[in-house]
């Protein structure tokens, strides 16, 4: 029985960089979830009788929202929903399930690397039939709809048992509870040389993978321990918990500090890796060396041909604008296109669909390829393993040789979290005001070469995205980028991205903070961060 329920709009359901993200209590307001899910369905056309995929990272509130979404999908007229057992699907696995089953689209429940729990973060995101995040044209339509919504439709039925594999009827719609790992593991096996990686483990290669009590635990165990034969215990914190054990499931040097410390220790394993809440990010650490995500993108692009899935070479490389230019030099050498997009994976979808790019990445620990339409943490780890198995060299040697060949892009991101929104907007507005006057001026020892507010013209569909970050480029190729986060749930987060290119191998041994000192000082001078935000230091440096 379909019920039509009257509702009133919420004014704040605008999807950000990656879907709608709010605190759990915010989502628990009456009809808050229902309004947004109905707005998604109301913004789509032609899905009657088709397949929808639903899954999430298992965080607090995941199961409740899945039941609501299932019942609303049945009322909306979908023919079938594929849902991961226990409501679990990592974001890249969901993308794969959508693609493999030629589904109409998917609903992914996650707040990525943000904490989970009764007062922590939650999120709802819609992905289209190519498996990737909905483009802005759709997220804008969803937002417009949320402002007018006055009713939603839902079937009146008991909850679906999410823990039993199999096919169930929900008021005429088929619900298939699927194994969340199987299809994904099969896809990985088709891309990488599992025999070579397994042989490396047999020869004593040691690895530590921190699943951060988040969604990748079951994926990493099934692939790295079971299929590739790494010793049991290689995957740590492998059970997904609704509150991620009280931690931030964010694979960076702050939140994965234990892994970092172990990798810097005397008895470090050969390779350390971690993934985030929903499994799309990755952290790569070799014995005694952290690999920045920007460098990892460049290194993977330069070595991808060593993996069977990429032996034919790359069509092109795409990176988000704030990501370092390390990948640009690889693209140049390979003679393939390099595409610079705004922040957020949704901008890579068109390039991947058009066959213009094969590998994509962001400085925020996201790397992926055309195998799905999301960034993919476990994929990045497996490609690294494949490269290590093929090259038989330590991570540190591979990285330093890469720098010697291409030059080193010293890089850091400084985040000022939970600052006052007006102060943050004021800071960006003031920078925007003075952009025109900056070229030619000196900031300490640096001279500004160019300054702009990044705008992107999608080469595939011609759509334009403006105001994607303030770029200040200095003579000699260094730069500072300022932008406000689009994923936060309280106040504003200012991100300052700092990069310096150093071609001389004799200067590749510096500490990052030392190498970037002039640029960090210039960022402060240009933006007046301390004065405007009251913060003397960033909260997180990655
Ligand atoms: C952040 C990252 C961005 C990433 C997004 C989703 O967005 O910076 O690269 O795509 O999370 O994981 P932001 O908070 O900066 O808008
Ligand atoms: Zn994520």
XYZ file of C-alpha atoms and ligand atoms in Angstrom:
559
model
C 0.000 0.000 0.000
C 1.472 3.338 -1.024
C 0.994 6.133 1.468
C 1.235 9.766 0.455
C 2.453 11.842 3.381
C 2.270 15.634 3.604
C 5.532 17.369 4.459
C 7.115 20.816 4.554
C 10.426 21.802 2.969
C 13.736 22.259 4.767
C 15.786 25.185 3.501
C 19.200 23.565 3.974
C 19.199 20.484 1.770
C 21.756 21.724 -0.722
C 24.143 18.934 -1.758
C 27.805 19.892 -1.299
C 31.024 18.541 -2.813
C 29.728 15.022 -2.237
C 26.013 14.837 -1.503
C 24.049 16.093 1.491
C 26.049 15.953 4.714
C 24.723 16.851 8.154
C 24.919 15.659 11.725
C 22.784 12.626 12.579
C 20.335 14.591 14.806
C 19.815 16.964 11.893
C 18.905 14.033 9.642
C 16.620 12.710 12.391
C 14.302 15.715 12.212
C 10.808 14.747 11.067
C 10.786 13.815 7.365
C 14.280 15.221 6.776
C 15.460 12.000 5.120
C 12.145 11.408 3.368
C 12.115 14.910 1.878
C 15.583 14.507 0.436
C 15.004 11.008 -0.942
C 11.720 12.115 -2.531
C 13.486 15.151 -4.013
C 16.048 12.800 -5.594
C 13.315 10.648 -7.149
C 11.327 13.717 -8.255
C 14.411 15.009 -10.081
C 14.846 11.840 -12.132
C 12.923 10.586 -15.114
C 12.365 7.194 -16.710
C 13.229 4.880 -13.856
C 9.910 2.988 -13.640
C 10.623 -0.737 -13.431
C 14.403 -0.136 -13.405
C 17.099 -1.082 -10.909
C 18.393 1.075 -8.058
C 21.428 0.280 -5.897
C 21.442 1.198 -2.202
C 24.280 0.813 0.259
C 26.324 2.675 2.796
C 29.446 2.607 4.898
C 27.672 1.101 7.911
C 27.834 4.208 10.059
C 25.241 5.050 12.692
C 21.764 5.588 11.131
C 22.709 3.616 7.981
C 20.166 0.843 8.506
C 17.280 3.178 9.334
C 17.825 5.270 6.227
C 18.160 2.178 4.041
C 14.730 0.953 5.199
C 13.199 4.349 4.388
C 14.918 4.509 0.985
C 13.797 0.955 0.115
C 10.189 1.689 0.943
C 10.267 4.989 -0.934
C 11.919 3.351 -3.966
C 9.083 0.814 -4.001
C 6.523 3.620 -3.848
C 8.316 5.530 -6.593
C 8.057 2.569 -8.972
C 11.561 1.119 -9.191
C 11.402 -2.516 -10.313
C 14.340 -3.793 -8.300
C 16.757 -2.635 -5.625
C 20.153 -4.202 -5.034
C 21.287 -3.622 -1.484
C 24.491 -4.784 0.200
C 24.148 -7.285 3.040
C 23.908 -5.482 6.368
C 23.317 -2.310 4.359
C 27.015 -2.275 3.503
C 28.585 -1.230 0.220
C 31.806 0.726 0.002
C 31.434 3.748 -2.275
C 33.583 2.242 -5.082
C 31.839 -1.131 -4.694
C 28.463 0.629 -5.040
C 29.739 2.308 -8.191
C 30.749 -1.102 -9.528
C 27.384 -2.692 -8.679
C 25.587 0.141 -10.493
C 27.737 -0.308 -13.590
C 27.782 -4.085 -13.644
C 24.003 -4.360 -13.324
C 23.305 -1.428 -15.635
C 21.255 0.068 -12.834
C 19.453 3.362 -13.286
C 21.414 4.829 -10.385
C 22.242 4.414 -6.747
C 21.871 5.953 -3.329
C 25.036 5.899 -1.225
C 24.853 6.628 2.486
C 28.061 7.963 3.926
C 29.854 10.959 5.336
C 33.127 9.551 4.059
C 36.039 10.211 6.407
C 34.016 12.120 9.011
C 33.222 10.536 12.381
C 30.072 8.488 12.897
C 27.731 8.039 15.848
C 24.502 9.440 17.312
C 25.787 13.018 17.273
C 28.280 12.712 14.433
C 28.030 12.896 10.658
C 25.778 11.264 8.080
C 25.260 11.779 4.374
C 23.114 10.856 1.380
C 24.417 10.968 -2.159
C 22.852 10.080 -5.494
C 24.925 8.402 -8.213
C 23.874 8.127 -11.833
C 23.886 5.135 -14.190
C 27.588 5.456 -15.042
C 28.245 4.716 -11.360
C 29.501 8.206 -10.569
C 28.221 11.055 -8.407
C 25.362 13.002 -9.950
C 26.587 16.010 -11.926
C 25.716 19.523 -10.781
C 22.745 19.778 -13.128
C 21.093 16.942 -11.157
C 22.213 18.021 -7.671
C 20.853 21.485 -8.431
C 17.523 20.024 -9.546
C 17.391 17.987 -6.316
C 18.089 21.091 -4.254
C 15.431 23.081 -6.121
C 12.944 20.293 -5.470
C 13.742 20.160 -1.734
C 12.670 23.796 -1.457
C 9.178 23.065 -2.779
C 8.441 19.561 -1.657
C 5.030 19.129 -0.020
C 4.540 15.366 0.031
C 6.414 12.115 -0.195
C 5.381 8.555 -1.005
C 6.295 5.441 0.889
C 4.966 1.881 1.030
C 3.556 0.638 4.281
C 5.440 -2.612 4.854
C 7.604 -4.328 7.456
C 11.365 -3.767 7.336
C 13.421 -5.871 4.921
C 15.860 -8.290 6.579
C 19.152 -6.802 5.429
C 21.257 -9.554 6.928
C 19.987 -12.412 4.774
C 21.294 -12.820 1.219
C 18.535 -13.419 -1.284
C 15.592 -11.962 -3.090
C 12.558 -10.492 -1.344
C 9.344 -8.832 -2.428
C 8.592 -5.352 -1.147
C 5.100 -4.418 -2.252
C 5.775 -5.493 -5.833
C 9.404 -4.318 -5.972
C 12.165 -6.912 -5.864
C 14.817 -6.392 -3.188
C 18.015 -8.373 -3.684
C 20.352 -8.482 -0.723
C 23.791 -9.061 -2.273
C 27.254 -9.944 -1.009
C 28.930 -6.520 -0.835
C 32.422 -7.860 -1.577
C 32.133 -10.552 -4.290
C 31.676 -8.435 -7.447
C 34.268 -5.950 -6.301
C 36.886 -8.601 -5.557
C 36.291 -10.103 -8.983
C 36.797 -6.709 -10.622
C 40.088 -6.222 -8.764
C 41.265 -9.658 -9.855
C 40.583 -8.699 -13.471
C 42.792 -5.586 -13.203
C 45.800 -6.752 -11.238
C 48.366 -9.524 -11.339
C 47.181 -11.426 -8.276
C 49.693 -14.237 -8.886
C 52.650 -11.858 -8.754
C 51.336 -10.118 -5.630
C 50.628 -13.449 -3.932
C 54.164 -14.614 -4.770
C 55.545 -11.435 -3.180
C 53.633 -12.199 0.041
C 54.876 -15.806 -0.056
C 58.427 -14.454 -0.274
C 57.928 -12.630 3.013
C 56.690 -9.182 1.921
C 55.073 -7.550 4.954
C 52.175 -5.152 4.854
C 49.873 -3.409 7.293
C 46.438 -2.230 6.151
C 44.406 -0.132 8.576
C 40.697 -0.334 7.764
C 40.019 2.196 10.540
C 36.983 0.206 11.788
C 35.259 1.297 8.618
C 33.850 -0.248 5.474
C 37.004 -1.592 3.782
C 37.704 -4.192 6.485
C 35.718 -6.995 4.808
C 36.988 -6.015 1.336
C 40.634 -5.908 2.382
C 40.397 -9.160 4.322
C 38.729 -10.981 1.423
C 41.210 -9.688 -1.138
C 44.527 -9.137 0.656
C 44.374 -11.935 3.206
C 42.141 -14.569 1.589
C 42.867 -14.197 -2.123
C 46.421 -12.829 -2.033
C 47.505 -14.894 0.946
C 48.853 -12.140 3.192
C 49.033 -13.346 6.805
C 45.869 -12.999 8.881
C 46.217 -9.769 10.858
C 47.650 -7.860 7.896
C 44.315 -6.019 7.903
C 43.828 -4.185 11.181
C 40.637 -2.659 12.626
C 38.789 -4.805 10.109
C 35.285 -4.816 11.591
C 33.112 -1.913 10.415
C 31.664 -0.176 13.487
C 28.785 2.359 13.483
C 31.008 4.875 15.296
C 34.334 3.718 13.796
C 35.466 2.930 17.317
C 35.135 6.607 18.224
C 37.820 7.648 15.728
C 37.882 9.768 12.592
C 38.024 7.217 9.761
C 40.263 9.615 7.865
C 43.424 8.062 6.445
C 45.840 10.908 6.999
C 48.895 11.364 9.165
C 46.836 12.747 12.043
C 44.137 10.083 12.273
C 46.210 7.120 11.095
C 49.110 8.099 13.318
C 49.585 4.617 14.745
C 50.155 3.226 11.273
C 52.464 6.103 10.422
C 54.530 5.588 13.558
C 54.779 1.863 12.847
C 55.937 2.570 9.288
C 58.636 4.918 10.537
C 59.825 2.429 13.178
C 62.858 0.167 12.993
C 60.783 -2.974 12.420
C 58.419 -1.382 9.896
C 56.647 -3.591 7.385
C 57.448 -3.036 3.693
C 54.182 -1.301 2.958
C 51.490 0.487 4.960
C 48.077 1.578 3.753
C 44.714 2.723 5.047
C 41.308 3.657 3.713
C 38.506 5.870 4.965
C 34.935 5.502 6.246
C 33.386 4.594 2.905
C 36.445 3.120 1.213
C 37.178 5.668 -1.484
C 40.294 7.280 0.004
C 43.731 5.819 0.476
C 46.859 6.453 2.485
C 50.145 5.057 1.213
C 53.238 4.801 3.393
C 56.402 2.937 2.516
C 58.981 1.834 5.026
C 60.302 5.165 6.254
C 58.464 7.301 3.703
C 54.997 8.838 3.459
C 53.827 9.183 -0.127
C 51.701 12.303 -0.590
C 48.463 11.643 -2.467
C 49.590 13.977 -5.252
C 52.846 12.042 -5.622
C 50.976 8.753 -5.400
C 48.789 9.796 -8.336
C 51.854 10.666 -10.391
C 53.658 7.462 -9.419
C 50.669 5.258 -10.166
C 50.166 6.953 -13.525
C 53.838 6.469 -14.401
C 53.786 2.789 -13.397
C 50.231 1.696 -14.224
C 51.346 -0.154 -17.373
C 52.891 -2.776 -15.044
C 49.381 -3.934 -14.093
C 47.468 -6.107 -16.595
C 44.392 -3.841 -16.520
C 46.458 -0.886 -17.728
C 49.081 -2.596 -19.887
C 47.751 -0.790 -22.942
C 48.765 2.574 -21.461
C 46.708 5.517 -20.313
C 44.381 7.639 -22.410
C 44.944 10.637 -20.153
C 45.299 11.773 -16.555
C 42.928 14.041 -14.638
C 43.517 15.784 -11.336
C 41.632 18.320 -9.287
C 43.013 21.846 -9.467
C 44.440 21.938 -5.902
C 46.279 18.637 -6.486
C 49.987 19.143 -7.184
C 51.334 19.290 -10.699
C 53.418 16.103 -10.248
C 51.022 14.153 -12.493
C 51.296 16.824 -15.187
C 54.925 15.907 -15.796
C 54.033 12.243 -16.120
C 51.287 13.064 -18.628
C 53.749 15.170 -20.581
C 56.266 12.351 -20.728
C 53.608 9.802 -21.701
C 52.327 12.193 -24.335
C 48.745 12.041 -23.029
C 46.242 14.701 -21.999
C 46.203 16.228 -18.519
C 42.878 17.603 -17.300
C 42.598 19.994 -14.369
C 39.127 19.896 -12.814
C 37.437 21.507 -9.815
C 37.520 19.681 -6.486
C 35.186 16.678 -6.240
C 35.028 13.353 -8.035
C 31.892 14.285 -9.985
C 33.995 16.328 -12.398
C 35.973 13.260 -13.539
C 32.901 11.328 -14.709
C 32.580 12.945 -18.130
C 36.305 12.602 -18.863
C 36.231 8.918 -17.925
C 33.027 8.248 -19.868
C 34.463 9.965 -22.940
C 37.629 7.878 -22.748
C 39.766 10.986 -22.338
C 41.246 10.016 -18.959
C 42.135 6.629 -17.477
C 43.520 7.617 -14.075
C 42.273 10.442 -11.862
C 43.249 11.779 -8.491
C 42.881 14.409 -5.824
C 45.283 15.676 -3.194
C 42.728 14.614 -0.587
C 43.854 10.992 -0.708
C 41.636 10.042 -3.626
C 42.866 8.058 -6.597
C 40.926 5.985 -9.061
C 40.533 4.939 -12.659
C 38.000 4.160 -15.336
C 37.158 0.806 -13.655
C 34.420 2.591 -11.656
C 33.268 6.199 -11.387
C 34.362 6.872 -7.801
C 37.770 7.133 -6.268
C 38.800 3.803 -4.854
C 40.984 3.190 -1.806
C 41.490 -0.563 -2.086
C 42.140 -0.237 -5.831
C 44.947 2.267 -5.179
C 46.485 -0.073 -2.607
C 46.307 -3.020 -5.012
C 47.839 -1.024 -7.868
C 50.689 -0.094 -5.539
C 51.097 -3.758 -4.601
C 51.143 -4.704 -8.277
C 53.813 -2.078 -8.975
C 55.879 -3.275 -6.005
C 55.553 -6.900 -7.140
C 56.655 -5.971 -10.653
C 59.505 -3.620 -9.750
C 60.790 -5.537 -6.712
C 62.117 -2.320 -5.164
C 61.242 -0.644 -1.869
C 58.667 2.169 -1.961
C 61.343 4.658 -0.916
C 63.551 3.866 -3.903
C 60.646 4.040 -6.317
C 59.647 7.460 -4.978
C 63.130 8.986 -4.927
C 63.857 7.713 -8.442
C 60.591 9.263 -9.590
C 61.578 12.623 -8.112
C 65.009 12.416 -9.709
C 63.394 11.823 -13.084
C 60.500 14.272 -12.922
C 61.405 16.724 -10.153
C 59.738 16.929 -6.764
C 56.561 18.848 -5.984
C 56.774 19.749 -2.309
C 53.195 19.942 -1.160
C 51.040 20.525 1.922
C 47.441 21.340 2.707
C 46.627 23.445 5.761
C 43.054 23.124 7.072
C 41.455 25.633 9.430
C 38.370 23.788 10.639
C 35.139 25.011 12.189
C 35.881 28.688 11.651
C 33.186 31.321 11.541
C 31.396 31.188 8.162
C 31.267 34.962 7.749
C 34.973 35.271 8.486
C 35.738 32.528 5.966
C 33.567 34.077 3.272
C 35.081 37.490 4.013
C 38.589 36.139 3.606
C 37.807 34.637 0.211
C 35.908 37.733 -0.937
C 38.824 39.984 0.024
C 41.253 37.811 -1.925
C 38.938 37.819 -4.922
C 38.840 41.638 -4.775
C 42.577 41.990 -5.110
C 43.259 39.293 -7.706
C 43.609 41.715 -10.603
C 46.161 43.861 -8.811
C 48.376 41.010 -7.622
C 50.445 40.026 -10.679
C 53.873 41.611 -10.498
C 53.708 42.349 -6.766
C 56.236 40.955 -4.328
C 55.307 38.919 -1.258
C 58.472 38.392 0.779
C 61.009 36.888 -1.616
C 58.264 35.740 -4.031
C 56.764 37.537 -7.015
C 53.184 36.880 -8.078
C 53.003 35.761 -11.710
C 49.266 35.166 -12.035
C 46.206 35.177 -9.796
C 42.675 34.023 -10.581
C 39.484 32.428 -9.337
C 39.509 28.972 -10.937
C 36.726 28.276 -13.414
C 36.256 25.014 -15.311
C 34.801 24.487 -18.721
C 33.908 20.811 -19.069
C 35.427 19.734 -22.407
C 32.777 17.050 -22.838
C 29.461 18.750 -22.156
C 30.496 22.409 -22.192
C 29.147 23.092 -18.697
C 30.927 25.775 -16.696
C 31.742 25.777 -12.973
C 32.955 29.047 -11.535
C 34.506 30.114 -8.206
C 36.334 26.852 -7.638
C 39.261 28.245 -5.669
C 41.573 31.254 -5.545
C 44.916 30.496 -7.211
C 48.002 32.581 -6.682
C 50.868 31.482 -8.871
C 54.377 32.736 -8.254
C 57.276 33.073 -10.626
C 59.195 29.775 -10.773
C 56.084 27.595 -10.619
C 55.157 27.681 -6.913
C 51.604 28.415 -5.894
C 49.132 28.883 -3.085
C 45.436 27.983 -3.461
C 42.624 28.997 -1.129
C 39.186 27.420 -1.065
C 36.391 26.669 1.355
C 35.389 23.095 1.982
C 32.086 21.914 0.541
C 31.750 18.866 2.773
C 31.779 20.285 6.302
C 28.834 20.012 8.658
C 29.582 22.817 11.109
C 30.965 26.298 10.452
C 33.412 26.671 7.602
C 36.705 24.999 6.785
C 39.373 26.994 4.997
C 41.796 24.918 2.983
C 45.116 26.404 1.945
C 47.067 24.338 -0.576
C 50.770 25.074 -0.862
C 53.064 23.756 -3.572
C 56.629 24.270 -4.721
C 58.308 22.534 -7.630
C 61.946 21.604 -7.170
C 63.725 20.154 -10.198
C 67.140 19.751 -8.529
C 67.617 16.248 -7.005
C 70.232 17.687 -4.637
C 67.378 19.608 -3.007
C 64.937 16.693 -2.709
C 65.826 15.824 0.864
C 64.245 18.801 2.624
C 61.484 18.651 5.204
C 58.232 19.764 3.566
C 57.595 22.562 6.080
C 61.065 23.935 5.459
C 60.737 23.710 1.688
C 57.402 25.551 1.825
C 58.228 28.143 4.497
C 58.246 31.183 2.171
C 54.959 30.147 0.614
C 53.308 29.535 3.971
C 54.346 33.033 5.046
C 53.056 34.450 1.749
C 49.678 32.770 2.253
C 49.353 34.471 5.624
C 50.387 37.862 4.217
C 48.001 37.611 1.269
C 44.946 36.315 3.110
C 45.372 37.611 6.662
C 44.287 34.242 8.032
C 45.253 34.970 11.611
C 43.499 38.307 11.741
C 40.341 37.193 9.965
C 39.832 33.799 11.580
C 41.605 34.239 14.908
C 43.647 31.131 14.199
C 47.412 31.208 14.452
C 47.887 27.631 13.238
C 46.004 25.208 11.011
C 44.124 22.368 12.766
C 45.314 19.739 10.355
C 48.276 19.637 7.999
C 48.233 16.918 5.367
C 36.842 17.102 0.245
C 38.106 17.000 -0.585
C 37.770 16.666 -2.007
C 36.938 15.393 -2.056
C 35.730 15.528 -1.146
C 34.940 14.228 -1.052
O 36.025 18.127 -0.257
O 38.850 18.197 -0.517
O 38.947 16.532 -2.749
O 36.512 15.120 -3.359
O 36.149 15.883 0.168
O 35.697 13.176 -0.526
P 35.965 19.593 0.393
O 35.645 19.408 1.844
O 37.347 20.166 0.226
O 34.929 20.319 -0.395
Zn 35.348 8.784 1.458
